């Protein structure tokens, strides 16, 4: 019967093969031949997979695993779990897929099969990259390299370098991404190695390398690679259209709107419609929305809306997030910001869930270690309670000392400003600080002292008030502290945005390459920092905004900064008074600040500065 089943499978008659295999299984079960039952379940899984019956495919896949477990067949257990993980990954059930992959990897390592463990780490890295968990993806890829670097498994090795390249690219480390891609491409040194890696994979590596050049604004280098890929292309039409779309987008970034970009994208769009490739449609429609954004708002908005619809069809929250982001920049409607924030939180939750699983898989603590951690936590809590029981008057004296130090520091900082044109600004700063110290800190301290004079002051209430006073003092210091303008300036600017992030306000920094600050003078960096700080402060105090988005770009020796919030806006009279200081700062560096706002409809500021 085994030969008959093999003959039916060879001829593609899988329905008959299923029937014969079922009869063979009945006999094997009756004879208690566990070896053949295990094999039979495996064959039925393959038969049902061939006929496309997903339910029975999953059923016999699980039966195959269960029988392998009963027989202590670790290799087949690992194989079954790996296949289950791949099925779940293709269904975008990433958390469940990760669990299957992790179990499979552990099983392979139990039998010292490091090659298959390394291959699985490539799957895990790609899964983590898919949901945007780029840090974990890099760690998994590096683990995989440790298992495979001394082998000749070029396909998986190059794939791991590619995973590292993509993670670096998505986190803005473009030069490192280029190096990783070069490592992957260097493996394809001859026809034999190219065959092992796969022509499609090599094309994917080159396409991504061109995308990196595009993001580095080295458009000519990117265009050369795209055009080489199109020349080499033969029958892979889907890949051709994708390369065409990337070429079109690069030409647009280099030259602005042009007919060739429009033609290439429209051609790709028609093809993807014909094959009903939803994810590809979304990508092309997003590029078309950007192409028309400066010349035809209605057409741009139409493509953005279509891209959003297709993004929702894919079920990928990251795609929906990207489409909403483009649409909001063109024209936002009621509910867009709410959906944007909601999806962003969903993506973060997905990342956190997978990070939690990865952390547990990577650092599998034993029982004694968990007990030690629990003991440490108990000690920390005990120490914290003891610290909170200290004398309130001593804490008050400490806060007063901090206040005096902050005030003295600010006074000395203002005193050192020696340029004539900054005297008025320094005087205004002194007045503002004095007002804050008097109205906020002094009053708070006086109220707290009054409470301490009572016969039985509420300790927790006093400690809470002390914490507020400390934070207020720290905020005054932060708003008047010096700005690092050297190599750490990009991080200084990122910290500024993070400091205004809260549960009520989401501050999003996008389109931000840290290399744009190279060669820009210190006084321009300080001015940009202070203006953005002032806009963020005004938003926090007055606008009631739930979302702030800031983009920083450099093109043709000019900085372009866009600041958008969804707050209540303001009228022209308020803008003349409240924004005068920011406008003066930008004008002083020969820049231009414009804004677009109306009451209850948010604010949009544009800053252009020649560099």
PDB file of C-alpha atoms in Angstrom, residues 154-155 157-163 181 184-185 188 197-212 225 229:
ATOM      1  CA  UNK A 154      24.756  30.930   2.550  1.00  0.00           C
ATOM      2  CA  UNK A 155      21.003  31.411   2.183  1.00  0.00           C
ATOM      3  CA  UNK A 157      23.589  33.595   6.612  1.00  0.00           C
ATOM      4  CA  UNK A 158      22.825  36.226   3.986  1.00  0.00           C
ATOM      5  CA  UNK A 159      19.257  36.369   5.282  1.00  0.00           C
ATOM      6  CA  UNK A 160      20.487  37.128   8.799  1.00  0.00           C
ATOM      7  CA  UNK A 161      22.734  39.944   7.518  1.00  0.00           C
ATOM      8  CA  UNK A 162      19.741  41.261   5.564  1.00  0.00           C
ATOM      9  CA  UNK A 163      17.571  41.208   8.712  1.00  0.00           C
ATOM     10  CA  UNK A 181      23.815  44.597   2.992  1.00  0.00           C
ATOM     11  CA  UNK A 184      25.074  39.781   2.468  1.00  0.00           C
ATOM     12  CA  UNK A 185      25.842  40.611  -1.178  1.00  0.00           C
ATOM     13  CA  UNK A 188      27.121  35.915  -3.811  1.00  0.00           C
ATOM     14  CA  UNK A 197      21.303  32.276  -1.876  1.00  0.00           C
ATOM     15  CA  UNK A 198      18.633  32.569  -4.565  1.00  0.00           C
ATOM     16  CA  UNK A 199      18.310  35.115  -7.351  1.00  0.00           C
ATOM     17  CA  UNK A 200      15.157  36.623  -5.834  1.00  0.00           C
ATOM     18  CA  UNK A 201      16.908  37.143  -2.493  1.00  0.00           C
ATOM     19  CA  UNK A 202      19.863  38.830  -4.184  1.00  0.00           C
ATOM     20  CA  UNK A 203      17.477  41.148  -6.038  1.00  0.00           C
ATOM     21  CA  UNK A 204      15.761  41.923  -2.723  1.00  0.00           C
ATOM     22  CA  UNK A 205      19.131  42.806  -1.138  1.00  0.00           C
ATOM     23  CA  UNK A 206      19.995  45.139  -4.040  1.00  0.00           C
ATOM     24  CA  UNK A 207      16.559  46.751  -3.991  1.00  0.00           C
ATOM     25  CA  UNK A 208      16.919  47.475  -0.267  1.00  0.00           C
ATOM     26  CA  UNK A 209      20.408  48.891  -0.847  1.00  0.00           C
ATOM     27  CA  UNK A 210      18.920  51.271  -3.423  1.00  0.00           C
ATOM     28  CA  UNK A 211      16.234  52.231  -0.881  1.00  0.00           C
ATOM     29  CA  UNK A 212      18.993  53.104   1.611  1.00  0.00           C
ATOM     30  CA  UNK A 225      20.698  50.134  -8.952  1.00  0.00           C
ATOM     31  CA  UNK A 229      17.606  45.464 -11.624  1.00  0.00           C
TER      32      UNK A 229
END
